[in-house]
PDB file of C-alpha atoms and ligand atoms in Angstrom:
ATOM      1  CA  MET A 252       9.989   6.222  17.758  1.00 96.00           C
ATOM      2  CA  VAL A 253       6.570   7.460  18.849  1.00 97.00           C
ATOM      3  CA  GLY A 254       3.439   5.812  20.473  1.00 97.00           C
ATOM      4  CA  LEU A 255       0.646   4.123  18.988  1.00 97.00           C
ATOM      5  CA  ASN A 256      -1.626   6.434  20.390  1.00 98.00           C
ATOM      6  CA  PHE A 257       0.447   9.520  19.232  1.00 98.00           C
ATOM      7  CA  ILE A 258       0.117   7.325  15.764  1.00 98.00           C
ATOM      8  CA  ASP A 259      -3.620   7.350  16.106  1.00 98.00           C
ATOM      9  CA  LYS A 260      -4.347  10.962  17.629  1.00 98.00           C
ATOM     10  CA  TYR A 261      -2.197  12.689  14.834  1.00 98.00           C
ATOM     11  CA  LEU A 262      -4.361   9.835  12.072  1.00 98.00           C
ATOM     12  CA  LYS A 263      -7.405  11.268  13.202  1.00 98.00           C
ATOM     13  CA  GLU A 264      -6.162  14.608  12.967  1.00 98.00           C
ATOM     14  CA  HIS A 265      -4.780  14.404   9.047  1.00 98.00           C
ATOM     15  CA  LEU A 266      -7.278  12.087   7.512  1.00 98.00           C
ATOM     16  CA  SER A 267     -11.084  12.225   6.972  1.00 98.00           C
ATOM     17  CA  LYS A 268     -13.063   9.609   9.073  1.00 98.00           C
ATOM     18  CA  LYS A 269     -13.518   7.364   6.429  1.00 97.00           C
ATOM     19  CA  ARG A 270      -9.663   7.291   5.317  1.00 98.00           C
ATOM     20  CA  TYR A 271      -9.287   7.242   9.170  1.00 98.00           C
ATOM     21  CA  ILE A 272     -11.272   3.730   9.738  1.00 98.00           C
ATOM     22  CA  HIS A 273     -10.198   2.576   5.847  1.00 98.00           C
ATOM     23  CA  SER A 274      -6.739   2.874   7.980  1.00 98.00           C
ATOM     24  CA  LEU A 275      -7.783   1.345  11.294  1.00 98.00           C
ATOM     25  CA  ASN A 276      -9.606  -1.691   8.990  1.00 98.00           C
ATOM     26  CA  VAL A 277      -6.218  -2.131   6.645  1.00 98.00           C
ATOM     27  CA  ALA A 278      -3.572  -3.140   9.817  1.00 98.00           C
ATOM     28  CA  ASP A 279      -6.598  -5.942  11.213  1.00 98.00           C
ATOM     29  CA  ILE A 280      -6.448  -7.176   7.801  1.00 98.00           C
ATOM     30  CA  ALA A 281      -2.633  -7.604   7.660  1.00 98.00           C
ATOM     31  CA  ALA A 282      -2.285  -8.538  11.225  1.00 98.00           C
ATOM     32  CA  SER A 283      -4.586 -11.761   9.570  1.00 98.00           C
ATOM     33  CA  ILE A 284      -2.610 -12.211   6.923  1.00 98.00           C
ATOM     34  CA  ALA A 285       0.414 -11.612   8.811  1.00 98.00           C
ATOM     35  CA  GLU A 286       0.044 -14.776  11.041  1.00 98.00           C
ATOM     36  CA  HIS A 287      -1.289 -16.567   8.599  1.00 98.00           C
ATOM     37  CA  TYR A 288       1.521 -16.700   6.491  1.00 98.00           C
ATOM     38  CA  ASP A 289       3.577 -16.398  10.227  1.00 97.00           C
ATOM     39  CA  VAL A 290       4.965 -13.036   9.206  1.00 97.00           C
ATOM     40  CA  ASP A 291       5.615 -10.189  11.513  1.00 98.00           C
ATOM     41  CA  GLU A 292       2.610  -8.948  12.979  1.00 98.00           C
ATOM     42  CA  SER A 293       2.954  -6.264  14.598  1.00 98.00           C
ATOM     43  CA  LYS A 294       5.157  -4.914  11.378  1.00 98.00           C
ATOM     44  CA  ALA A 295       1.943  -5.922   9.330  1.00 98.00           C
ATOM     45  CA  ARG A 296       0.065  -4.270  11.468  1.00 98.00           C
ATOM     46  CA  LEU A 297       2.097  -0.811  11.760  1.00 98.00           C
ATOM     47  CA  ALA A 298       2.484  -1.116   8.248  1.00 98.00           C
ATOM     48  CA  GLY A 299      -1.289  -1.189   7.581  1.00 98.00           C
ATOM     49  CA  LEU A 300      -2.261   1.199   9.989  1.00 98.00           C
ATOM     50  CA  ILE A 301       0.546   3.800   8.478  1.00 98.00           C
ATOM     51  CA  HIS A 302       0.279   3.388   5.040  1.00 98.00           C
ATOM     52  CA  ASP A 303      -1.918   6.173   4.277  1.00 98.00           C
ATOM     53  CA  CYS A 304      -1.118   9.113   6.768  1.00 98.00           C
ATOM     54  CA  SER A 305       0.277  11.825   3.578  1.00 98.00           C
ATOM     55  CA  LYS A 306      -2.993  11.045   1.611  1.00 98.00           C
ATOM     56  CA  GLU A 307      -4.800  14.364   2.099  1.00 98.00           C
ATOM     57  CA  GLU A 308      -1.309  16.767   2.476  1.00 98.00           C
ATOM     58  CA  SER A 309      -0.890  19.284  -0.877  1.00 97.00           C
ATOM     59  CA  TYR A 310       0.407  17.748  -4.014  1.00 97.00           C
ATOM     60  CA  GLU A 311       3.954  20.794  -3.294  1.00 97.00           C
ATOM     61  CA  ASP A 312       3.690  18.515   0.573  1.00 98.00           C
ATOM     62  CA  LEU A 313       3.857  15.435  -1.401  1.00 98.00           C
ATOM     63  CA  VAL A 314       6.316  15.891  -3.835  1.00 97.00           C
ATOM     64  CA  ASN A 315       9.312  17.970  -0.993  1.00 97.00           C
ATOM     65  CA  TYR A 316       8.723  14.161   0.884  1.00 98.00           C
ATOM     66  CA  ALA A 317       9.225  12.220  -1.540  1.00 97.00           C
ATOM     67  CA  GLN A 318      11.776  13.790  -2.299  1.00 97.00           C
ATOM     68  CA  ASN A 319      13.523  13.626   0.844  1.00 97.00           C
ATOM     69  CA  CYS A 320      11.735   9.821   1.983  1.00 97.00           C
ATOM     70  CA  GLY A 321      15.550   8.131   1.120  1.00 95.00           C
ATOM     71  CA  PHE A 322      13.775   5.415  -1.528  1.00 96.00           C
ATOM     72  CA  PRO A 323      13.618   5.767  -5.253  1.00 94.00           C
ATOM     73  CA  VAL A 324      11.512   7.800  -6.371  1.00 96.00           C
ATOM     74  CA  ASP A 325      11.639   8.369 -10.214  1.00 95.00           C
ATOM     75  CA  GLU A 326      10.049  11.362 -12.157  1.00 94.00           C
ATOM     76  CA  GLU A 327       7.570   8.775 -13.659  1.00 94.00           C
ATOM     77  CA  SER A 328       5.474   8.799  -9.972  1.00 96.00           C
ATOM     78  CA  TYR A 329       5.539  13.264 -10.725  1.00 95.00           C
ATOM     79  CA  ASN A 330       2.669  12.651 -13.546  1.00 94.00           C
ATOM     80  CA  ILE A 331       0.694  10.505 -10.981  1.00 95.00           C
ATOM     81  CA  PRO A 332      -0.403  11.933  -8.580  1.00 92.00           C
ATOM     82  CA  GLU A 333      -2.141   9.705  -6.493  1.00 93.00           C
ATOM     83  CA  ILE A 334       1.039   7.192  -6.705  1.00 96.00           C
ATOM     84  CA  LEU A 335       3.317   9.684  -4.446  1.00 97.00           C
ATOM     85  CA  HIS A 336       1.442   9.257  -1.324  1.00 98.00           C
ATOM     86  CA  GLY A 337       2.835   6.435  -0.523  1.00 98.00           C
ATOM     87  CA  PRO A 338       6.907   7.175  -0.188  1.00 98.00           C
ATOM     88  CA  GLY A 339       5.139  10.919   1.554  1.00 98.00           C
ATOM     89  CA  SER A 340       3.802   7.996   3.580  1.00 98.00           C
ATOM     90  CA  VAL A 341       7.131   7.572   5.024  1.00 98.00           C
ATOM     91  CA  TYR A 342       8.353  10.408   4.877  1.00 98.00           C
ATOM     92  CA  ILE A 343       5.809  11.034   7.715  1.00 98.00           C
ATOM     93  CA  ALA A 344       6.810   7.331   9.194  1.00 98.00           C
ATOM     94  CA  ARG A 345      10.736   8.963   9.473  1.00 98.00           C
ATOM     95  CA  SER A 346      10.367  11.658  10.365  1.00 98.00           C
ATOM     96  CA  ILE A 347       7.331  12.048  12.756  1.00 98.00           C
ATOM     97  CA  PHE A 348       6.714   8.860  13.519  1.00 98.00           C
ATOM     98  CA  GLY A 349      10.517   7.833  14.552  1.00 98.00           C
ATOM     99  CA  ILE A 350      10.616   4.716  12.201  1.00 98.00           C
ATOM    100  CA  ASP A 351      13.378   2.998  11.783  1.00 98.00           C
ATOM    101  CA  ASP A 352      11.751  -0.886  10.253  1.00 98.00           C
ATOM    102  CA  VAL A 353      12.803  -1.116   6.524  1.00 98.00           C
ATOM    103  CA  GLU A 354      10.171  -4.256   6.025  1.00 98.00           C
ATOM    104  CA  VAL A 355       7.796  -1.195   7.497  1.00 98.00           C
ATOM    105  CA  LEU A 356       9.494   1.308   5.351  1.00 98.00           C
ATOM    106  CA  SER A 357       9.027  -0.497   2.500  1.00 98.00           C
ATOM    107  CA  SER A 358       5.522  -1.894   2.108  1.00 98.00           C
ATOM    108  CA  VAL A 359       4.219   1.616   2.988  1.00 98.00           C
ATOM    109  CA  ARG A 360       6.068   2.504  -0.231  1.00 98.00           C
ATOM    110  CA  TYR A 361       5.166   0.225  -2.743  1.00 98.00           C
ATOM    111  CA  HIS A 362       1.223  -0.359  -1.426  1.00 98.00           C
ATOM    112  CA  VAL A 363       0.451   2.209  -4.183  1.00 98.00           C
ATOM    113  CA  THR A 364       2.224   0.451  -7.633  1.00 98.00           C
ATOM    114  CA  GLY A 365       3.830  -2.639  -6.303  1.00 98.00           C
ATOM    115  CA  LYS A 366       6.927  -3.128  -7.471  1.00 98.00           C
ATOM    116  CA  GLU A 367       8.736  -6.509  -8.825  1.00 97.00           C
ATOM    117  CA  ASN A 368      10.130  -9.379  -6.492  1.00 97.00           C
ATOM    118  CA  MET A 369       7.683  -7.574  -3.340  1.00 98.00           C
ATOM    119  CA  THR A 370       8.811  -9.676   0.319  1.00 98.00           C
ATOM    120  CA  LEU A 371       6.036 -11.449   1.960  1.00 98.00           C
ATOM    121  CA  MET A 372       5.643  -7.915   4.659  1.00 98.00           C
ATOM    122  CA  GLU A 373       4.877  -5.657   1.163  1.00 98.00           C
ATOM    123  CA  LYS A 374       2.806  -7.616  -0.590  1.00 98.00           C
ATOM    124  CA  ILE A 375       0.717  -8.463   2.650  1.00 98.00           C
ATOM    125  CA  VAL A 376       0.345  -4.720   3.346  1.00 98.00           C
ATOM    126  CA  PHE A 377      -0.627  -4.474  -0.295  1.00 98.00           C
ATOM    127  CA  ILE A 378      -3.872  -7.329  -0.571  1.00 98.00           C
ATOM    128  CA  ALA A 379      -4.864  -5.674   2.843  1.00 98.00           C
ATOM    129  CA  ASP A 380      -5.034  -2.496   1.261  1.00 98.00           C
ATOM    130  CA  TYR A 381      -7.172  -3.974  -1.308  1.00 97.00           C
ATOM    131  CA  ILE A 382      -9.222  -6.153   0.518  1.00 96.00           C
ATOM    132  CA  GLU A 383      -9.763  -4.086   3.305  1.00 95.00           C
ATOM    133  CA  PRO A 384     -14.330  -4.443   3.968  1.00 92.00           C
ATOM    134  CA  SER A 385     -14.701  -1.529   3.247  1.00 90.00           C
ATOM    135  CA  ARG A 386     -14.904  -2.158  -0.291  1.00 91.00           C
ATOM    136  CA  LYS A 387     -16.577  -3.254  -2.909  1.00 91.00           C
ATOM    137  CA  PHE A 388     -16.316  -4.185  -6.292  1.00 88.00           C
ATOM    138  CA  ASP A 389     -16.458  -7.336  -8.769  1.00 88.00           C
ATOM    139  CA  GLY A 390     -14.541  -9.853  -8.331  1.00 87.00           C
ATOM    140  CA  ILE A 391     -13.314  -8.471  -4.245  1.00 92.00           C
ATOM    141  CA  ASP A 392     -14.484 -11.749  -2.962  1.00 92.00           C
ATOM    142  CA  ASN A 393     -12.467 -13.450  -5.405  1.00 91.00           C
ATOM    143  CA  ILE A 394      -9.770 -12.712  -4.044  1.00 94.00           C
ATOM    144  CA  ARG A 395     -10.181 -12.377  -0.228  1.00 95.00           C
ATOM    145  CA  ASP A 396     -10.465 -16.689  -0.244  1.00 93.00           C
ATOM    146  CA  LEU A 397      -7.679 -16.798  -2.529  1.00 95.00           C
ATOM    147  CA  VAL A 398      -5.036 -13.961  -0.466  1.00 97.00           C
ATOM    148  CA  TYR A 399      -5.739 -16.883   2.580  1.00 97.00           C
ATOM    149  CA  GLN A 400      -4.971 -20.072  -0.061  1.00 96.00           C
ATOM    150  CA  ASP A 401      -2.332 -18.419  -2.451  1.00 96.00           C
ATOM    151  CA  ILE A 402      -1.415 -14.560  -2.474  1.00 97.00           C
ATOM    152  CA  ASP A 403       0.569 -14.422  -5.122  1.00 96.00           C
ATOM    153  CA  LYS A 404      -2.828 -15.798  -7.060  1.00 95.00           C
ATOM    154  CA  ALA A 405      -4.403 -13.130  -4.849  1.00 96.00           C
ATOM    155  CA  LEU A 406      -2.355 -10.117  -5.822  1.00 97.00           C
ATOM    156  CA  LEU A 407      -2.293 -11.447  -9.229  1.00 96.00           C
ATOM    157  CA  PHE A 408      -5.730 -10.351  -9.548  1.00 95.00           C
ATOM    158  CA  ALA A 409      -5.730  -7.923  -7.711  1.00 96.00           C
ATOM    159  CA  PHE A 410      -2.815  -6.695 -10.465  1.00 97.00           C
ATOM    160  CA  ASP A 411      -5.031  -7.243 -13.189  1.00 95.00           C
ATOM    161  CA  LEU A 412      -8.620  -5.850 -12.169  1.00 95.00           C
ATOM    162  CA  THR A 413      -5.915  -1.745 -10.783  1.00 95.00           C
ATOM    163  CA  ILE A 414      -4.293  -2.012 -14.865  1.00 97.00           C
ATOM    164  CA  LYS A 415      -7.876  -3.200 -16.526  1.00 96.00           C
ATOM    165  CA  TYR A 416      -8.771   0.674 -14.661  1.00 94.00           C
ATOM    166  CA  ILE A 417      -6.361   2.239 -15.017  1.00 96.00           C
ATOM    167  CA  ILE A 418      -6.670   1.376 -19.085  1.00 97.00           C
ATOM    168  CA  ASP A 419     -10.213   2.076 -19.374  1.00 97.00           C
ATOM    169  CA  ARG A 420      -9.510   4.724 -17.540  1.00 96.00           C
ATOM    170  CA  LYS A 421      -7.533   6.247 -20.017  1.00 97.00           C
ATOM    171  CA  GLY A 422      -4.929   6.974 -17.220  1.00 95.00           C
ATOM    172  CA  LEU A 423      -1.243   6.413 -16.615  1.00 96.00           C
ATOM    173  CA  LEU A 424       0.074   3.324 -15.646  1.00 97.00           C
ATOM    174  CA  HIS A 425       3.570   3.330 -13.919  1.00 97.00           C
ATOM    175  CA  HIS A 426       6.231   0.945 -15.122  1.00 97.00           C
ATOM    176  CA  ASP A 427       6.837  -0.572 -10.787  1.00 97.00           C
ATOM    177  CA  THR A 428       3.365  -1.893 -11.709  1.00 98.00           C
ATOM    178  CA  VAL A 429       3.215  -3.440 -14.846  1.00 97.00           C
ATOM    179  CA  ASP A 430       7.033  -4.856 -13.493  1.00 98.00           C
ATOM    180  CA  ALA A 431       5.594  -6.386 -10.168  1.00 98.00           C
ATOM    181  CA  ARG A 432       2.290  -8.268 -12.353  1.00 97.00           C
ATOM    182  CA  ASN A 433       5.280  -9.526 -15.110  1.00 97.00           C
ATOM    183  CA  PHE A 434       7.711 -10.534 -12.294  1.00 97.00           C
ATOM    184  CA  LEU A 435       4.566 -12.616 -10.956  1.00 96.00           C
ATOM    185  CA  ILE A 436       3.700 -14.445 -13.862  1.00 95.00           C
ATOM    186  CA  LYS A 437       7.130 -15.586 -14.578  1.00 94.00           C
ATOM    187  CA  ASN A 438       8.118 -16.685 -11.252  1.00 89.00           C
ATOM    188  CA  THR A 439       5.317 -18.339  -9.526  1.00 80.00           C
ATOM    189  CA  THR A 440       3.066 -21.023 -10.455  1.00 76.00           C
ATOM    190  CA  LEU A 441      -0.214 -20.074 -11.280  1.00 65.00           C
TER     191      LEU A 441
HETATM  192 FE1  FE2 B 301      -2.256   4.068  -0.051  1.00 51.05          FE
HETATM  193 FE1  FE2 B 302      -4.962   2.325   2.094  1.00 51.05          FE
END
């Protein structure tokens, strides 16, 4: 794996200043939540740092990256371009940063949609992206409080808000997000 200085330089060169700061924020929050739940802090920080590293690439490049990311990407995803930077960032993580840790890569892969039966690391990166300090929306303070009490409750709240947001805008809803929410409803005491 390349050094953190290399990754930092890459992010500065490939992301807007706003998104670069967002990435640093997500890394910090992910590390803090990981510490709280006794999960590998440095992996959570790394996944948070790189989660959006492909987000400003062209649709054509993202399609190409997604096809080569090493994780399954279904046909549906190509109709929801927002989703492709998950697998796209995995591709850059592997091929440019030399990251091969599956926990880190799968957390990056699923940070946009979530998925059924998420690992704790995947949950941490998803929710860190959702609540980092520059985010502002109704209900965020509730999620910020919940995340240190019960991460599944925080996630369910986040999925509910996301699904409502997409429906209100008549957007396409990826089945992984519905599966993630349904799994939480069925498998946790809420
Ligand atoms: Fe993202
Ligand atoms: Fe993000």
